[in-house]
Amino acid sequence: SKISQAIEELAVHNLKVQWHKSSDDFQIKIIPVGILRPVAILAASSTGYSQCHSAFIVGHSEVLHPYKGKTGLGALIYDIAVELAGNKGLASDREFVSNDAVGMWQYFFSSGDYDKKPFDNEDGDFTPNDPTDDCEAKSYLEHGGEYGDEQEYFQSHPLNNVYYKKDQSQPTIACLKARGLFQIPAYTPERRPAR
């Protein structure tokens, strides 16, 4: 329902969604038509995270006033991010996650619309024969975790999982395109302007 609400907010407030993606990173922006400054943004990268299931890790997300709060734009950019992440999956920042963003990860953890795969801690204590899941967890420590927590507690925390949307047809992205709410960015790393 939050995604549907956010899509209606886009139409009512004349907002468009832009994104560009490479094999290693992507950025999503929600921008008022005719204005360059975004009102919401999310950036994620898989560079340097080969031991975190090679997932895309959210590095920055923000929804600005007056859209922060009850518009659903935060939920929308996260849902688009999970769709763009595809089979690599999406995980939280490994160093800092705001209290607002923790709620989004809790939703992913408990929702039946997403699959999840747990991380091991950075030292590989739980799956010593599999280094691909060893992942830094400083943000987890800021939200109730402690060094030396047992595997079950560590892996049941929403910040210590990577998330995949079960429906890989990208329904939210398809809906945005069908409703004319997607705007091709003027410049992306994949499509450089002619010289």
CSV table of C-alpha atoms in Angstrom, one decimal, residues 20-28 42-60 78 80-94 105 108 117 119 135 159 161-164 168 170 190:
chain,number,residue,atom,x,y,z
A,20,HIS,CA,21.0,4.8,-13.8
A,21,LYS,CA,22.7,1.5,-13.2
A,22,SER,CA,26.0,-0.1,-14.1
A,23,SER,CA,27.2,-3.6,-13.2
A,24,ASP,CA,28.7,-2.3,-9.9
A,25,ASP,CA,26.4,0.5,-8.8
A,26,PHE,CA,23.2,2.4,-9.2
A,27,GLN,CA,21.5,5.6,-8.2
A,28,ILE,CA,17.8,6.4,-7.9
A,42,LEU,CA,19.3,6.3,-3.0
A,43,ALA,CA,22.8,5.1,-4.0
A,44,ALA,CA,24.1,1.6,-3.8
A,45,SER,CA,27.3,-0.2,-4.8
A,46,SER,CA,28.7,-3.7,-4.9
A,47,THR,CA,32.3,-2.5,-5.3
A,48,GLY,CA,34.4,-3.7,-2.4
A,49,TYR,CA,31.7,-6.0,-1.1
A,50,SER,CA,32.6,-9.4,-2.7
A,51,GLN,CA,32.6,-11.0,0.7
A,52,CYS,CA,29.0,-9.7,1.4
A,53,HIS,CA,27.4,-12.2,-1.1
A,54,SER,CA,28.6,-9.6,-3.7
A,55,ALA,CA,25.4,-7.7,-2.9
A,56,PHE,CA,24.6,-4.1,-3.7
A,57,ILE,CA,25.1,-2.2,-0.4
A,58,VAL,CA,23.1,1.0,0.2
A,59,GLY,CA,25.6,3.8,0.8
A,60,HIS,CA,23.2,6.7,1.0
A,78,TYR,CA,13.9,1.1,-1.6
A,80,ILE,CA,13.0,0.2,-6.8
A,81,ALA,CA,16.5,-0.5,-5.4
A,82,VAL,CA,15.7,-4.1,-4.6
A,83,GLU,CA,14.3,-4.5,-8.2
A,84,LEU,CA,17.4,-3.0,-9.7
A,85,ALA,CA,19.7,-5.1,-7.5
A,86,GLY,CA,18.1,-8.2,-9.1
A,87,ASN,CA,19.9,-11.5,-8.3
A,88,LYS,CA,22.8,-9.7,-6.5
A,89,GLY,CA,20.4,-8.5,-3.8
A,90,LEU,CA,20.3,-5.4,-1.7
A,91,ALA,CA,21.7,-4.9,1.8
A,92,SER,CA,22.0,-2.1,4.3
A,93,ASP,CA,25.0,0.1,4.8
A,94,ARG,CA,27.6,-1.8,6.8
A,105,TRP,CA,15.0,-3.3,6.6
A,108,PHE,CA,12.1,-6.5,4.1
A,117,LYS,CA,20.2,-14.6,2.8
A,119,PHE,CA,25.6,-12.7,6.4
A,135,CYS,CA,30.5,-9.0,6.1
A,159,LEU,CA,20.6,-5.4,9.0
A,161,ASN,CA,20.8,-10.0,5.6
A,162,VAL,CA,20.8,-9.4,1.9
A,163,TYR,CA,17.3,-9.1,0.2
A,164,TYR,CA,15.9,-10.2,-3.1
A,168,GLN,CA,12.0,-10.6,-10.6
A,170,GLN,CA,10.4,-5.6,-11.8
A,190,GLU,CA,26.7,4.3,-19.6
